[in-house]
Short mmCIF file of C-alpha atoms in Angstrom, two decimals:
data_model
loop_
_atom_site.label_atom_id
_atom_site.label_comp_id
_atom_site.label_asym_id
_atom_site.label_seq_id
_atom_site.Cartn_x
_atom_site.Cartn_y
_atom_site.Cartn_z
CA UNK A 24 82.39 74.47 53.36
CA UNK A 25 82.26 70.76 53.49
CA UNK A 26 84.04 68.05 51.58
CA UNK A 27 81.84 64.68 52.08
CA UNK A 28 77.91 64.24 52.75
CA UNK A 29 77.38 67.92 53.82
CA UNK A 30 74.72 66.51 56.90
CA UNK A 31 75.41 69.35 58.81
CA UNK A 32 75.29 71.92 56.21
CA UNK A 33 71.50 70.48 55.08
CA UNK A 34 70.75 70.57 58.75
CA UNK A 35 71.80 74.13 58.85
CA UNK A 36 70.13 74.86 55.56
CA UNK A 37 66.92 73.46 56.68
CA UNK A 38 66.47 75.36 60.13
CA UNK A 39 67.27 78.12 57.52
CA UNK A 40 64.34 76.94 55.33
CA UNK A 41 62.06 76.70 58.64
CA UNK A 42 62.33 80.15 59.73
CA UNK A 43 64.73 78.30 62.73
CA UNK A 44 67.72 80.45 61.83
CA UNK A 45 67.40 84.18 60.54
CA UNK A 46 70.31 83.35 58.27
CA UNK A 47 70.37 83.06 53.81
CA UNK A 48 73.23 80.42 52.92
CA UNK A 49 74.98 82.07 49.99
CA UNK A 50 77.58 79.43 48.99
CA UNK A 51 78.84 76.57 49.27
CA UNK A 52 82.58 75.34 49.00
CA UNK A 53 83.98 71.64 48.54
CA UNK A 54 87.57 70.58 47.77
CA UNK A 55 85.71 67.58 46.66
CA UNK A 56 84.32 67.38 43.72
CA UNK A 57 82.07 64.34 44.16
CA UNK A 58 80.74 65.54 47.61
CA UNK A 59 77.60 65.24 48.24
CA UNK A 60 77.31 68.28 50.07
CA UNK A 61 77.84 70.00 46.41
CA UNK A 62 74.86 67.93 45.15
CA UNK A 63 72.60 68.92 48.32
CA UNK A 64 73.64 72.70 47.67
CA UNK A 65 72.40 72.40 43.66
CA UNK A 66 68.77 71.06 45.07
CA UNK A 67 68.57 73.61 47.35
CA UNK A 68 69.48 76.61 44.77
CA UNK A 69 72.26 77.36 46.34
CA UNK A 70 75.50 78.54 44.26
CA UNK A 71 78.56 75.20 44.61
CA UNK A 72 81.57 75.22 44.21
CA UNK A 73 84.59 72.71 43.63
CA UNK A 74 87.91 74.57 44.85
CA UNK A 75 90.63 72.34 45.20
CA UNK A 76 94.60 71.31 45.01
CA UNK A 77 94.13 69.26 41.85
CA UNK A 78 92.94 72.14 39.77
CA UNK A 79 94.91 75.01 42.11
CA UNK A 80 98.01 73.12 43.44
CA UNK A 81 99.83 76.32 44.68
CA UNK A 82 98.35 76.97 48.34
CA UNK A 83 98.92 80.70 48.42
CA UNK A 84 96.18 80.78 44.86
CA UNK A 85 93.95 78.07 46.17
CA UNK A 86 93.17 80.34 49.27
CA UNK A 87 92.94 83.35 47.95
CA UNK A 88 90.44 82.02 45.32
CA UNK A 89 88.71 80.73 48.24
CA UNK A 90 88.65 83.28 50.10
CA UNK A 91 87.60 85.85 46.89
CA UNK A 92 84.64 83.44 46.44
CA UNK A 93 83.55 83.53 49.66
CA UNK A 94 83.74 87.64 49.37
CA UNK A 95 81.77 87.68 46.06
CA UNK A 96 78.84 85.94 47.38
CA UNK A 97 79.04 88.07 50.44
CA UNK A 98 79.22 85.87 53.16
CA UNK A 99 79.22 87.09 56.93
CA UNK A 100 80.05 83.91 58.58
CA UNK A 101 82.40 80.52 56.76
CA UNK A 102 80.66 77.23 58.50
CA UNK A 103 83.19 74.36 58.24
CA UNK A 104 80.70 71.13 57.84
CA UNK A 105 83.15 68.06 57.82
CA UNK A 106 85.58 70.57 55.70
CA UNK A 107 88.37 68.20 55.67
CA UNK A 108 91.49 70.93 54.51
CA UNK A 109 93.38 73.14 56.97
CA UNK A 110 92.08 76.74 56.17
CA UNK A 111 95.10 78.89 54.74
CA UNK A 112 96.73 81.97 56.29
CA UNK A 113 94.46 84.63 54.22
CA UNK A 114 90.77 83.23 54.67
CA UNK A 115 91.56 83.09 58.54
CA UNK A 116 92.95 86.61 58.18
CA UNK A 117 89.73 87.51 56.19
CA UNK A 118 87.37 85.87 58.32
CA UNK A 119 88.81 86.07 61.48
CA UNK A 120 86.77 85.31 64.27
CA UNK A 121 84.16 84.52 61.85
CA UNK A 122 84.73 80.20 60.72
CA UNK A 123 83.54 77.83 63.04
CA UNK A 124 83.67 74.02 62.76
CA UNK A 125 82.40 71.57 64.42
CA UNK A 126 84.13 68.47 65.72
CA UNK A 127 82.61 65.03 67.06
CA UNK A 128 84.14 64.89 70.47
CA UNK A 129 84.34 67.54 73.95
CA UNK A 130 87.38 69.42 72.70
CA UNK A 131 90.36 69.19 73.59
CA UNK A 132 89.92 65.75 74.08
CA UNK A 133 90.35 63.96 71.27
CA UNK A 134 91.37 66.71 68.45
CA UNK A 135 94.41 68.12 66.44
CA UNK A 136 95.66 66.38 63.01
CA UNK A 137 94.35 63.29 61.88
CA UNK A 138 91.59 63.30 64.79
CA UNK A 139 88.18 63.30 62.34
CA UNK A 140 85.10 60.70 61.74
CA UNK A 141 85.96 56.86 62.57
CA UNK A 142 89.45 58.27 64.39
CA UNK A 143 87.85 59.95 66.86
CA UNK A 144 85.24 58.00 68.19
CA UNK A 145 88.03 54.84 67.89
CA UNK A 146 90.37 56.52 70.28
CA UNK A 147 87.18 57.75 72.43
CA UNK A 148 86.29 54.16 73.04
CA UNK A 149 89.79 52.81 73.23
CA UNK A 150 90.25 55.11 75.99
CA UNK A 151 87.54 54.13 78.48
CA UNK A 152 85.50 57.70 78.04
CA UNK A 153 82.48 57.99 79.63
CA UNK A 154 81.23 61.05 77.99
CA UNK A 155 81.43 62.32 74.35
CA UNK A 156 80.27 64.63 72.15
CA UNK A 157 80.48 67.65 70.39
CA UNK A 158 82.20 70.44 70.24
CA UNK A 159 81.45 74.11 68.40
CA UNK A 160 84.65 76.24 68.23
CA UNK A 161 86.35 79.01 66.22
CA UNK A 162 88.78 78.08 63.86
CA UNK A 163 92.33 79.24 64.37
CA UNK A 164 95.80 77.98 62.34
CA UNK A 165 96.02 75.16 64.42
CA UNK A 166 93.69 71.94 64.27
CA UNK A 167 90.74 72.22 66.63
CA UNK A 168 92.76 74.76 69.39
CA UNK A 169 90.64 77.54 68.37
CA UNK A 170 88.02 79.12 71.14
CA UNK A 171 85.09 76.71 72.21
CA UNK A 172 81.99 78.14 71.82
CA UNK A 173 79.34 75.19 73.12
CA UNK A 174 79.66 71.91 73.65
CA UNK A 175 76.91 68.85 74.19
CA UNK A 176 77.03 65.91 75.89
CA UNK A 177 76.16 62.21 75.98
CA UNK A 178 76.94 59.24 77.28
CA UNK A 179 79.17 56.46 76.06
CA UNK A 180 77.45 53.17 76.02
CA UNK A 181 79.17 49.79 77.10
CA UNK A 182 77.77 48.15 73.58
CA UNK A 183 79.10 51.16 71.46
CA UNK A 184 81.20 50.70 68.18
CA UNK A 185 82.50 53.58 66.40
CA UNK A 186 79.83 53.68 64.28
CA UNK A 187 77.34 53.66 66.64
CA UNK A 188 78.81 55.97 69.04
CA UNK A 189 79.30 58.33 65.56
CA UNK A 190 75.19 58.11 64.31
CA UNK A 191 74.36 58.73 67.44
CA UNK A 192 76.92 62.04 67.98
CA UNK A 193 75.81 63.36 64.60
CA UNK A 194 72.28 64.47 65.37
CA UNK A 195 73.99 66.10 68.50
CA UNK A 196 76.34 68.10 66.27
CA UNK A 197 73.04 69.11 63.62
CA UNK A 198 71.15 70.54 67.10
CA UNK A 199 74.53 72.20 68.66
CA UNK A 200 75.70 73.96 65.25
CA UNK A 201 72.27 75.32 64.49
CA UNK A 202 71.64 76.32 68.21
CA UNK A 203 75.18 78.31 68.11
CA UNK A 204 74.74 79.97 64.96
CA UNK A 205 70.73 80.93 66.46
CA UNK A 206 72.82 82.31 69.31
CA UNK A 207 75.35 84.05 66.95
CA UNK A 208 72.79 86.24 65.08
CA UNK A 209 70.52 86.64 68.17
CA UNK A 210 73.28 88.42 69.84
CA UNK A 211 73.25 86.45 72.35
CA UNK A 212 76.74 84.64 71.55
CA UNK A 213 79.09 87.42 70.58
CA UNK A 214 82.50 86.48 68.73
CA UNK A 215 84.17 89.14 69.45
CA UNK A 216 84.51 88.43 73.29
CA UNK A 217 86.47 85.56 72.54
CA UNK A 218 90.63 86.19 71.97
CA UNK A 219 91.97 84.54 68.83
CA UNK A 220 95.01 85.73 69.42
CA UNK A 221 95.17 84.04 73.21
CA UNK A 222 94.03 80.68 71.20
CA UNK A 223 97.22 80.75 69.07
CA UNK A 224 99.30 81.20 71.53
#
């Protein structure tokens, strides 16, 4: 699911493509319907879809639609790439312990509402960090407080802007999120050790 450029869902679909990742990307969900991560998904044969509050403006329908496409096509694990909508009550029923999203900084640093792209790496910088990063984590109802699952770090530079600090965070998160899901199917990362219930609390 992704709602801009989709970067991390082609880097996913390319380790995919590689034989990197024993994994088949079934579908592909955007609330926006110019994303480019929708065009990326019709290249690669995979089936798109735009699912959002202008066409479904009651929350309760728009999830459950969602959620029901997500079921048709069968999918065993939802991969939030720059998915920029809080995921309702029934997909994280559905799914639970089964979304993960990624998020550019070392959680909980730097998360919860209105802490995505440009914001982040702003309030990074503003505050003097040394480090940043990435962070993989399972979603839960609340922004970015769900279970971390890996993290990677580098080093902030003196000469960093935003946008530097974010192209050079982005490759991070296309290595972490393919790594973790490797690590997923491999067994050697198992969901079910980690407490979503603990996280909501």
């Amino acid at each position: 699911m992704a709602s801009f450029r989709g970067t991390n869902m082609q880097a996913i679909v390319d380790a995919c493509k590689a034989g990197r990742l024993a994994a088949n990307p079934v579908v592909v969900i955007s609330n926006n319907g110019e994303a480019k991560a929708l065009e990326r998904a019709m290249a690669e044969g995979i089936p798109g879809y735009h699912i959002g509050s202008a066409a479904f403006p009651d929350p309760d329908e728009l999830d459950r639609l969602i959620t029901n496409t997500l079921l048709e096509h069968e999918a065993e694990l939802v991969i939030l790439a720059g998915y920029m909508k809080k995921i309702g009550p029934y997909l994280l029923e559905t799914y639970q312990g089964r979304i993960l999203n990624v998020h550019p900084s070392l959680l909980p640093r730097f998360g919860g509402r209105g802490m995505y792209g440009r914001h982040v790496h702003e309030a990074v910088i503003a505050a003097g960090e040394k480090e940043s990063g990435a962070t993989i984590h399972l979603v839960v109802g609340e922004y970015d407080t769900g279970p971390i699952l890996a993290q990677r770090k580098l080093t902030v530079q003196e000469q960093d802007t935003p946008e530097m600090l974010a192209e050079r965070i982005l490759p991070v998160e296309h290595e972490l999120y393919v790594d973790t899901i490797r690590r997923i199917i491999s067994g050697d990362l198992k969901l079910d050790s980690y407490s979503i219930e603990q996280s909501r609390g």
